[in-house]
Amino acid sequence: MLCVALLQTPFVRFKSFFGKKGLAAGVLTRIPNAAGLYTEAVAAQQNLLLYALIQPLQLAALFAVALIRREDLGARKLAGSVLTLVSVTVMTILIYINRGAL
C-alpha cells in the first residue's frame, strides 16, 4: 500500500485535496478500519478457522443493526441473516469442541 501511495503522489493536487469538505471525517473513518484489519491479522495468526468466521460475524452485526433500526427486511434477507447466525454459532461450537482440528 505504501508503494501504491508513493506512485500516486505525483498525480495528487494537494491544494484541492486538502481543501475538500469531509476530508477529516474520511480520515477518521480509517482509524477503526485499521484497527479492524489489525485484529483480523491477529485472529488469523491465532486460528485460521476462527479468522474465517469474522465476515459472517460482521454480517450478523449488520443484521442486528437492521433490527435495531427496524428496517424492512424481506423474507430472503431475513432467512439469510438467520441462517448466517445459526451457521456461525454451529461452526464456533464445533471449532471449540474439536479444539480447532476440523
GROMACS .gro file of C-alpha atoms in nm:
model
  102
    1MET     CA    1   0.000   0.000   0.000
    2LEU     CA    2   0.287   0.232   0.073
    3CYS     CA    3   0.430   0.175  -0.276
    4VAL     CA    4   0.092   0.248  -0.435
    5ALA     CA    5   0.062   0.569  -0.234
    6LEU     CA    6   0.410   0.678  -0.338
    7LEU     CA    7   0.340   0.603  -0.704
    8GLN     CA    8   0.020   0.809  -0.694
    9THR     CA    9   0.175   1.108  -0.514
   10PRO     CA   10   0.284   1.296  -0.831
   11PHE     CA   11  -0.078   1.298  -0.955
   12VAL     CA   12  -0.231   1.446  -0.637
   13ARG     CA   13  -0.321   1.815  -0.632
   14PHE     CA   14  -0.251   1.888  -0.267
   15LYS     CA   15  -0.420   2.232  -0.256
   16SER     CA   16  -0.752   2.100  -0.384
   17PHE     CA   17  -0.717   1.771  -0.194
   18PHE     CA   18  -0.679   1.928   0.150
   19GLY     CA   19  -0.944   2.191   0.076
   20LYS     CA   20  -1.222   1.933   0.028
   21LYS     CA   21  -1.506   1.915   0.277
   22GLY     CA   22  -1.539   1.594   0.470
   23LEU     CA   23  -1.170   1.505   0.444
   24ALA     CA   24  -1.127   1.493   0.823
   25ALA     CA   25  -1.429   1.264   0.858
   26GLY     CA   26  -1.286   1.040   0.586
   27VAL     CA   27  -0.952   1.023   0.762
   28LEU     CA   28  -1.120   0.945   1.095
   29THR     CA   29  -1.305   0.650   0.941
   30ARG     CA   30  -0.971   0.494   0.853
   31ILE     CA   31  -0.869   0.460   1.219
   32PRO     CA   32  -1.130   0.196   1.313
   33ASN     CA   33  -1.072   0.035   0.974
   34ALA     CA   34  -0.701  -0.003   1.051
   35ALA     CA   35  -0.782  -0.137   1.398
   36GLY     CA   36  -1.016  -0.393   1.242
   37LEU     CA   37  -0.752  -0.503   0.993
   38TYR     CA   38  -0.503  -0.543   1.277
   39THR     CA   39  -0.741  -0.758   1.482
   40GLU     CA   40  -0.816  -0.969   1.173
   41ALA     CA   41  -0.443  -1.030   1.131
   42VAL     CA   42  -0.412  -1.130   1.496
   43ALA     CA   43  -0.709  -1.366   1.461
   44ALA     CA   44  -0.552  -1.524   1.152
   45GLN     CA   45  -0.233  -1.587   1.347
   46GLN     CA   46  -0.419  -1.750   1.635
   47ASN     CA   47  -0.660  -1.975   1.448
   48LEU     CA   48  -0.740  -1.979   1.078
   49LEU     CA   49  -1.085  -2.129   1.133
   50LEU     CA   50  -1.187  -1.853   1.372
   51TYR     CA   51  -1.048  -1.600   1.124
   52ALA     CA   52  -1.284  -1.743   0.862
   53LEU     CA   53  -1.576  -1.660   1.091
   54ILE     CA   54  -1.501  -1.286   1.100
   55GLN     CA   55  -1.700  -1.194   0.790
   56PRO     CA   56  -2.012  -1.391   0.891
   57LEU     CA   57  -1.993  -1.221   1.230
   58GLN     CA   58  -1.980  -0.884   1.055
   59LEU     CA   59  -2.291  -0.984   0.863
   60ALA     CA   60  -2.456  -1.078   1.190
   61ALA     CA   61  -2.369  -0.737   1.333
   62LEU     CA   62  -2.521  -0.568   1.029
   63PHE     CA   63  -2.834  -0.779   1.078
   64ALA     CA   64  -2.855  -0.667   1.441
   65VAL     CA   65  -2.824  -0.304   1.332
   66ALA     CA   66  -3.102  -0.356   1.077
   67LEU     CA   67  -3.324  -0.499   1.350
   68ILE     CA   68  -3.247  -0.210   1.584
   69ARG     CA   69  -3.325   0.043   1.311
   70ARG     CA   70  -3.643  -0.150   1.230
   71GLU     CA   71  -3.555  -0.173   0.863
   72ASP     CA   72  -3.793  -0.352   0.632
   73LEU     CA   73  -3.644  -0.699   0.587
   74GLY     CA   74  -3.773  -0.917   0.307
   75ALA     CA   75  -3.823  -1.287   0.357
   76ARG     CA   76  -3.500  -1.380   0.175
   77LYS     CA   77  -3.289  -1.129   0.369
   78LEU     CA   78  -3.438  -1.242   0.699
   79ALA     CA   79  -3.384  -1.610   0.617
   80GLY     CA   80  -3.026  -1.548   0.503
   81SER     CA   81  -2.944  -1.350   0.815
   82VAL     CA   82  -3.087  -1.614   1.046
   83LEU     CA   83  -2.903  -1.887   0.852
   84THR     CA   84  -2.579  -1.689   0.892
   85LEU     CA   85  -2.629  -1.656   1.266
   86VAL     CA   86  -2.703  -2.026   1.304
   87SER     CA   87  -2.409  -2.134   1.088
   88VAL     CA   88  -2.162  -1.908   1.271
   89THR     CA   89  -2.285  -2.038   1.605
   90VAL     CA   90  -2.262  -2.403   1.496
   91MET     CA   91  -1.915  -2.357   1.343
   92THR     CA   92  -1.786  -2.184   1.655
   93ILE     CA   93  -1.919  -2.462   1.877
   94LEU     CA   94  -1.764  -2.729   1.651
   95ILE     CA   95  -1.429  -2.548   1.650
   96TYR     CA   96  -1.421  -2.533   2.028
   97ILE     CA   97  -1.538  -2.892   2.072
   98ASN     CA   98  -1.268  -3.019   1.834
   99ARG     CA   99  -1.010  -2.768   1.963
  100GLY     CA  100  -0.957  -2.622   1.617
  101ALA     CA  101  -0.889  -2.955   1.448
  102LEU     CA  102  -1.175  -2.967   1.200
   0.00000   0.00000   0.00000
